[in-house]
Short mmCIF file of C-alpha atoms and ligand atoms in Angstrom, two decimals:
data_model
loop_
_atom_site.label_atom_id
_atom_site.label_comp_id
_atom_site.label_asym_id
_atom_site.label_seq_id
_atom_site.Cartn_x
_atom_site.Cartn_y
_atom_site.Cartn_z
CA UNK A 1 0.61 10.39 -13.27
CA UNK A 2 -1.53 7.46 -13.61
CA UNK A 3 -5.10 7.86 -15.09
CA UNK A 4 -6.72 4.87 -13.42
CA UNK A 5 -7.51 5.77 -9.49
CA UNK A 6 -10.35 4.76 -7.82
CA UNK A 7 -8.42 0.65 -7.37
CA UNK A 8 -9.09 -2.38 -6.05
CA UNK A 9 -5.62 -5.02 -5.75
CA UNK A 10 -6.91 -8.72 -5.69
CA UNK A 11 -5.35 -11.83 -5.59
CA UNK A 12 -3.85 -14.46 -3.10
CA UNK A 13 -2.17 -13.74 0.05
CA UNK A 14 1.52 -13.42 -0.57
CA UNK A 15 1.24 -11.85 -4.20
CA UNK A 16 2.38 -8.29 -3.28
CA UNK A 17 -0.12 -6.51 -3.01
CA UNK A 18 0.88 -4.74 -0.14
CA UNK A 19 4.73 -4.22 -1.26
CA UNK A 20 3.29 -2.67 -4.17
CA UNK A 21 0.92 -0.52 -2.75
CA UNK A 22 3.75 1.14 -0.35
CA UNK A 23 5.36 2.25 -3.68
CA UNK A 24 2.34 3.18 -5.77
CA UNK A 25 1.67 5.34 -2.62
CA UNK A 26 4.84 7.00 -2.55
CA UNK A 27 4.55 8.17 -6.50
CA UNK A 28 1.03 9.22 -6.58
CA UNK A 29 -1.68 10.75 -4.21
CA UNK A 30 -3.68 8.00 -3.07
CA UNK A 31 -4.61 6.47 0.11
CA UNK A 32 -4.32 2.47 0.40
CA UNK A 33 -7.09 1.11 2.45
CA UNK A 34 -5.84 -2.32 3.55
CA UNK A 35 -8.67 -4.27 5.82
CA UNK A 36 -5.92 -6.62 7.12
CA UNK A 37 -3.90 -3.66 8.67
CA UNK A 38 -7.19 -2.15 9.75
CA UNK A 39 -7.76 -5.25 11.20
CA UNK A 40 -4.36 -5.52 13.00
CA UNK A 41 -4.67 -1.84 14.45
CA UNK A 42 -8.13 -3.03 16.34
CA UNK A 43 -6.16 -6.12 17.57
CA UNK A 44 -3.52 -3.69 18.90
CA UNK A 45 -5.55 -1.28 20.47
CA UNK A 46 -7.62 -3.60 22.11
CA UNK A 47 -10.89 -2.99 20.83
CA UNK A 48 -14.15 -4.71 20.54
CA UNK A 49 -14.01 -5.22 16.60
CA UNK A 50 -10.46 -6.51 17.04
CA UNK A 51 -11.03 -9.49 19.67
CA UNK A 52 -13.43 -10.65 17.49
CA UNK A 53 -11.72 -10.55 13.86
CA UNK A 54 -8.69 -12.10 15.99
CA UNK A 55 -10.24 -15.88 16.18
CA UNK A 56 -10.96 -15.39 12.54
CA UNK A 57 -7.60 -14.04 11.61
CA UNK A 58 -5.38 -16.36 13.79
CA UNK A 59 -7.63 -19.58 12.04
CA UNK A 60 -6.77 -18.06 8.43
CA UNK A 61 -10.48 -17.76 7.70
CA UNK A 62 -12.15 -14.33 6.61
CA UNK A 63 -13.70 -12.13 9.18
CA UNK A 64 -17.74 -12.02 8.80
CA UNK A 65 -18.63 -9.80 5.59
CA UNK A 66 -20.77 -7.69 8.37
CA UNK A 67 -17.72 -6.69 10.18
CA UNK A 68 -15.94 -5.55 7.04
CA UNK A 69 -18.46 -4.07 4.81
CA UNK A 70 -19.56 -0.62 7.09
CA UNK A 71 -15.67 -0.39 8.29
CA UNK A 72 -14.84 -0.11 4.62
CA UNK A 73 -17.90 1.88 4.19
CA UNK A 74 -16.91 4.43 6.64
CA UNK A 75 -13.24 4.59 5.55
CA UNK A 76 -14.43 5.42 1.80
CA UNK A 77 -16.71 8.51 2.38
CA UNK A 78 -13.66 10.61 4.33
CA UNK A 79 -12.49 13.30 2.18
CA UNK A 80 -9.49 12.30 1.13
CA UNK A 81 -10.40 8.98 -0.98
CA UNK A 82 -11.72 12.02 -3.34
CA UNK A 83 -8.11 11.79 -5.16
CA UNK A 84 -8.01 7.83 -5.00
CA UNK A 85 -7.88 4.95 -3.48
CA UNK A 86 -6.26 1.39 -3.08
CA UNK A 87 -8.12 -1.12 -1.71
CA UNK A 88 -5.98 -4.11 -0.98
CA UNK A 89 -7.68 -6.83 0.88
CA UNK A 90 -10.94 -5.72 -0.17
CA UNK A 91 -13.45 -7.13 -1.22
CA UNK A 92 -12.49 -10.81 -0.80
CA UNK A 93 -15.92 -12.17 -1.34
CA UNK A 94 -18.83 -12.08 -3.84
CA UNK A 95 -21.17 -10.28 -1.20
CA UNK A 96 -18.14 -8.12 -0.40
CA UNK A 97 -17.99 -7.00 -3.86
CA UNK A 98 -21.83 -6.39 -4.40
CA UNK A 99 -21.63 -4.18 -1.07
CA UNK A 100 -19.03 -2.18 -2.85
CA UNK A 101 -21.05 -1.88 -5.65
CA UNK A 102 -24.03 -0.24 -3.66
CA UNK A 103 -21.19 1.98 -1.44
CA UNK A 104 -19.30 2.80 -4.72
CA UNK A 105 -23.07 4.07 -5.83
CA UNK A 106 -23.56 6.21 -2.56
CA UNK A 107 -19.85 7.96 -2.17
CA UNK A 108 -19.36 8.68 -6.15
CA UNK A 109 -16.31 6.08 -5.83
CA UNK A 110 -16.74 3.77 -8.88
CA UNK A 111 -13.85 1.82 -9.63
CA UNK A 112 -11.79 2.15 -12.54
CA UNK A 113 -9.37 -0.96 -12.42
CA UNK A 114 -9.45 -3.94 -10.64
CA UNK A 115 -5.96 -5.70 -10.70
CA UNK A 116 -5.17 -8.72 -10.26
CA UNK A 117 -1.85 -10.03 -8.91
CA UNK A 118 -0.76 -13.67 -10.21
CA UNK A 119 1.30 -15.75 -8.80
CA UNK A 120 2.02 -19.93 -8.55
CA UNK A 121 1.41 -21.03 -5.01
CA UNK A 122 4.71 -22.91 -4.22
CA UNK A 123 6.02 -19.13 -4.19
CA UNK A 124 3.44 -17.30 -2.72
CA UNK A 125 4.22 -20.52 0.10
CA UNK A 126 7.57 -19.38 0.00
CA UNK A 127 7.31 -15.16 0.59
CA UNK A 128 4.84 -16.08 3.10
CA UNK A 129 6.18 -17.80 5.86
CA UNK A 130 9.93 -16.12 5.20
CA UNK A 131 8.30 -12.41 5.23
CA UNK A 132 8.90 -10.16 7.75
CA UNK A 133 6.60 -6.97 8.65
CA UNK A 134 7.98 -4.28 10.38
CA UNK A 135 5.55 -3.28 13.75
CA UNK A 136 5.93 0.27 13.36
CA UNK A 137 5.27 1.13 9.50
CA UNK A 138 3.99 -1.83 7.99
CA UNK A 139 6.73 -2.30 5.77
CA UNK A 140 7.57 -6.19 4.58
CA UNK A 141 10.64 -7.79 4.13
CA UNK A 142 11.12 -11.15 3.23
CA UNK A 143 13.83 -13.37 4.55
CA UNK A 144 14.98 -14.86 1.26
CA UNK A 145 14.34 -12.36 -1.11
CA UNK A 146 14.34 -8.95 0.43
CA UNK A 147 16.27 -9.34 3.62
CA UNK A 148 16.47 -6.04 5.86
CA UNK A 149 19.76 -4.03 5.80
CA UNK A 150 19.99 -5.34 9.59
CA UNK A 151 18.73 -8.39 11.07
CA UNK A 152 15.07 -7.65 12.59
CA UNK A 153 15.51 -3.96 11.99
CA UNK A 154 13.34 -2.09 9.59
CA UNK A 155 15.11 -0.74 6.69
CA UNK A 156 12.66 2.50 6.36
CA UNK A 157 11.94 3.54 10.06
CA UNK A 158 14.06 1.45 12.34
CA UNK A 159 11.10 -0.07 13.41
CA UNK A 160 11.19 -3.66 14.75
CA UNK A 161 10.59 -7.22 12.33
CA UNK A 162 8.22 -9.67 13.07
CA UNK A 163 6.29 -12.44 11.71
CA UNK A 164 2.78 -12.40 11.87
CA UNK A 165 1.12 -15.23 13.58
CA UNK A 166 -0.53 -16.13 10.59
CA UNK A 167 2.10 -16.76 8.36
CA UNK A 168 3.03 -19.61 9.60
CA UNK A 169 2.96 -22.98 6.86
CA UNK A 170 -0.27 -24.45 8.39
CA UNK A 171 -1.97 -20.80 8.33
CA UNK A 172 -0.76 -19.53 4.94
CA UNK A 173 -2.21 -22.84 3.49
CA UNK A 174 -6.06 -22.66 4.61
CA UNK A 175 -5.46 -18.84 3.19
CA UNK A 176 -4.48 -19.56 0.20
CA UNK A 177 -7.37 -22.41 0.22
CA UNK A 178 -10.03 -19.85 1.83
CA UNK A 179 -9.11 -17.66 -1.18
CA UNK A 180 -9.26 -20.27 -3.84
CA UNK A 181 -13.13 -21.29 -2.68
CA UNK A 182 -14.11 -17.36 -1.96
CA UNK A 183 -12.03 -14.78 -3.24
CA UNK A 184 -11.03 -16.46 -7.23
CA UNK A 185 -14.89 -16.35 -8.01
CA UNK A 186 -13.98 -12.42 -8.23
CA UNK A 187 -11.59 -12.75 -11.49
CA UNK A 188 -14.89 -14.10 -13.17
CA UNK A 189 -17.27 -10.73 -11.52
CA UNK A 190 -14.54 -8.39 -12.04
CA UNK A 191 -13.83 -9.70 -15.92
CA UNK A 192 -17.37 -9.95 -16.50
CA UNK A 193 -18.06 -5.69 -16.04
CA UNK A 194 -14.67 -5.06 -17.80
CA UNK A 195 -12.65 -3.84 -14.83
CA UNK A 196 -10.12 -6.64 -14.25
CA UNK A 197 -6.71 -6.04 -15.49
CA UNK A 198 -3.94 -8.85 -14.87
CA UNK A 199 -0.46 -8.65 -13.92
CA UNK A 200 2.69 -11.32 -13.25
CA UNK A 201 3.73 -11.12 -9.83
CA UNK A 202 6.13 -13.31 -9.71
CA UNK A 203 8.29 -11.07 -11.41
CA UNK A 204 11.05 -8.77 -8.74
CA UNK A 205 8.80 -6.07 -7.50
CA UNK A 206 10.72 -2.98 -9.64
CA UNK A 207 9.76 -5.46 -13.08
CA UNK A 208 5.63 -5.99 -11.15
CA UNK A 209 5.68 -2.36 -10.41
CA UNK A 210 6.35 -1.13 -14.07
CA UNK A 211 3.44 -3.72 -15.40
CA UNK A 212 1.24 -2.37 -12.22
CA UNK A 213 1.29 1.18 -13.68
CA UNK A 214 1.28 0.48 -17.64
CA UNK A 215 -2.12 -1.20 -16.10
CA UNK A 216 -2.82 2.09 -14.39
CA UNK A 217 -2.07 4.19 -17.34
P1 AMP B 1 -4.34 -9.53 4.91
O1 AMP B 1 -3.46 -8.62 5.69
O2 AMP B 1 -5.05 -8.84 3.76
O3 AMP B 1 -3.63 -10.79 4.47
O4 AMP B 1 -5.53 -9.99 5.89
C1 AMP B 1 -5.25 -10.72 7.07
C2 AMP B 1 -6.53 -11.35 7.59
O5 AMP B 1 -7.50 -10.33 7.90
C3 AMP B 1 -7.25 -12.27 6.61
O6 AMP B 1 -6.70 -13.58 6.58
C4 AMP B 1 -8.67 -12.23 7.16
O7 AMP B 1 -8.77 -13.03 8.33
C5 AMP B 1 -8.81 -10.77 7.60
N1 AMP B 1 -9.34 -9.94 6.48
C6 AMP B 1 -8.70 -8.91 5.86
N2 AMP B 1 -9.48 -8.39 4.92
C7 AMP B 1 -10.65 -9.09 4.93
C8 AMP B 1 -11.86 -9.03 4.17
N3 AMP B 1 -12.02 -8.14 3.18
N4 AMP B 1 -12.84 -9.91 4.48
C9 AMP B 1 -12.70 -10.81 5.48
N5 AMP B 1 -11.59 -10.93 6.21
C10 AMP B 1 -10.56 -10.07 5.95
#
């Protein structure tokens, strides 16, 4: 069992954060919080929050921190964070990250590890606009490196493949870009109380998963 719980994943989009959160969350009791899939659900069912993170989304910028913050906020005092929590996506900004602070203060959730997932950008380019998410459970796929068993079929549920609309090459790029001017200045607040930890991930996920929990450990 890993001894580090309470988690934040950061790094660019593309690194595998959320591939490796599927598996942490199938070896150990925690629940992954990702703001993007929250994000997608409003979209989905049509809701008020959704139409307007959609503009934001589709445009590869970052939804307003106000929009975020009391979502996250909400999502963090339920019960069952009590045994952990990943938060992948989140915070992607300084303010973000402050707000956490003051939540982390309020629920009893300080955060034990902050990891961050490195990668070079011609590859994160690359996973990008080849992956492939699966509707139902969220899975990804990749078409290069981690093709389903059959064509546009999810491997885990049988649920159906798609690309999403902002993975496309001109998309990925002003994310990657957004998260070079707001979401790197975190390495240097996240070193700076102690908390980051660092791991290659550009290495196949089982090799990134075995440096992810010797992190943990
Ligand atoms: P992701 O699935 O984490 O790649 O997020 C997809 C998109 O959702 C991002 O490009 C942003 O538009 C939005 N988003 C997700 N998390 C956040 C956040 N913490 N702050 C602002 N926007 C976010």
């Amino acid at each position: 069992m890993i001894r580090k719980r309470n988690l934040v994943f950061l790094g660019p989009p593309g690194a595998g954060k959320g591939t490796l959160s599927e598996i942490l969350i199938n070896d150990e009791k925690l629940v992954h919080i990702s703001t993007g899939d929250i994000f997608r659900a409003e979209i989905r069912n049509g809701t008020a929050l959704g139409s307007e993170a959609k503009a934001y989304m589709d445009a590869g910028k970052l939804v307003p921190d106000r929009l975020v913050v009391d979502m996250v906020a909400a999502r963090l005092a339920k019960e069952d964070c009590a045994c952990g929590f990943i938060l992948d996506g989140f915070p992607r900004t300084v303010v973000q990250a402050e707000m956490l602070n003051e939540i982390a203060g309020k629920t009893g959730r300080g955060l034990d590890c902050v990891v961050l997932f490195d990668a070079p950008r011609d590859l994160l380019i690359q996973r990008l606009t080849a992956r492939l998410t699966c509707r139902n459970c969220k899975a990804n796929f990749n078409k290069l490196f981690s093709k389903p068993r059959k064509e546009g079929v999810c491997d885990h549920c049988g649920g159906e493949l798609y690309q999403r609309s902002d993975d496309s090459l001109e998309t990925a790029q002003n994310r990657l870009k957004v998260y070079e001017e707001q979401t790197a200045p975190l390495i240097d607040f996240y070193t700076g109380n102690g908390l980051l930890a660092r791991i290659d991930s550009s290495l196949p996920k089982d090799r990134a998963y075995a440096a992810l929990l010797a992190v943990l450990s």
